[in-house]
Amino acid sequence: MKNKIKSNMYTPKELQLAHELSDALNDQKSLAFYLACAKKYPREFLVATLMHVLALPGHSVRTTRARLFTNIVTNSIYNTNDHIWD
C-alpha cells in the first residue's frame, strides 16, 4: 500500500526529490522521512550525500545504504546550531 502524502504540503520539486531518494535507496517505506529531508535540507546536500552512499563498495556498508544515508543526514552540520543556512 502506498503512503498517502498531502501533496499541498510539499512543492513538486520536494515530492520528486523525496521519491528519487526513496527509489535510489530502495526504501519506499521511509518516504515520509525523505519528504521531510527534501523540505528541510538543501537539494545539493541531499544529492551529494546520495551519490556518496551509492558510490561506496558494498563491503563498506555495514547496514543498508538507506540507514547510512539517514545517519549522514541526521548527523550533518545542518542539525547543529553552529551553522546558519537558508
Short mmCIF file of C-alpha atoms in Angstrom, two decimals, residues 43-78:
data_model
loop_
_atom_site.label_atom_id
_atom_site.label_comp_id
_atom_site.label_asym_id
_atom_site.label_seq_id
_atom_site.Cartn_x
_atom_site.Cartn_y
_atom_site.Cartn_z
CA ARG A 43 18.89 19.70 -2.58
CA GLU A 44 22.61 19.80 -3.38
CA PHE A 45 23.47 18.36 0.04
CA LEU A 46 20.95 15.52 -0.30
CA VAL A 47 22.02 14.62 -3.84
CA ALA A 48 25.72 14.71 -2.90
CA THR A 49 25.04 12.51 0.12
CA LEU A 50 23.03 10.09 -2.01
CA MET A 51 25.81 9.89 -4.63
CA HIS A 52 28.38 9.28 -1.89
CA VAL A 53 26.32 6.48 -0.32
CA LEU A 54 25.60 4.82 -3.67
CA ALA A 55 29.27 5.00 -4.72
CA LEU A 56 30.53 3.08 -1.69
CA PRO A 57 31.52 -0.53 -2.30
CA GLY A 58 29.04 -2.99 -0.83
CA HIS A 59 31.51 -4.39 1.71
CA SER A 60 31.96 -0.99 3.33
CA VAL A 61 28.24 -0.55 4.06
CA ARG A 62 27.62 -2.25 7.41
CA THR A 63 23.83 -1.87 7.49
CA THR A 64 21.87 -0.61 4.49
CA ARG A 65 22.57 2.31 2.20
CA ALA A 66 19.29 3.86 3.37
CA ARG A 67 20.40 3.65 7.00
CA LEU A 68 23.80 5.11 6.13
CA PHE A 69 22.16 7.97 4.22
CA THR A 70 19.88 8.66 7.20
CA ASN A 71 22.80 8.68 9.63
CA ILE A 72 24.84 11.07 7.49
CA VAL A 73 21.93 13.46 7.02
CA THR A 74 20.74 13.46 10.62
CA ASN A 75 24.27 13.92 11.95
CA SER A 76 25.18 16.66 9.49
CA ILE A 77 26.18 20.20 10.30
CA TYR A 78 22.68 21.26 9.24
#
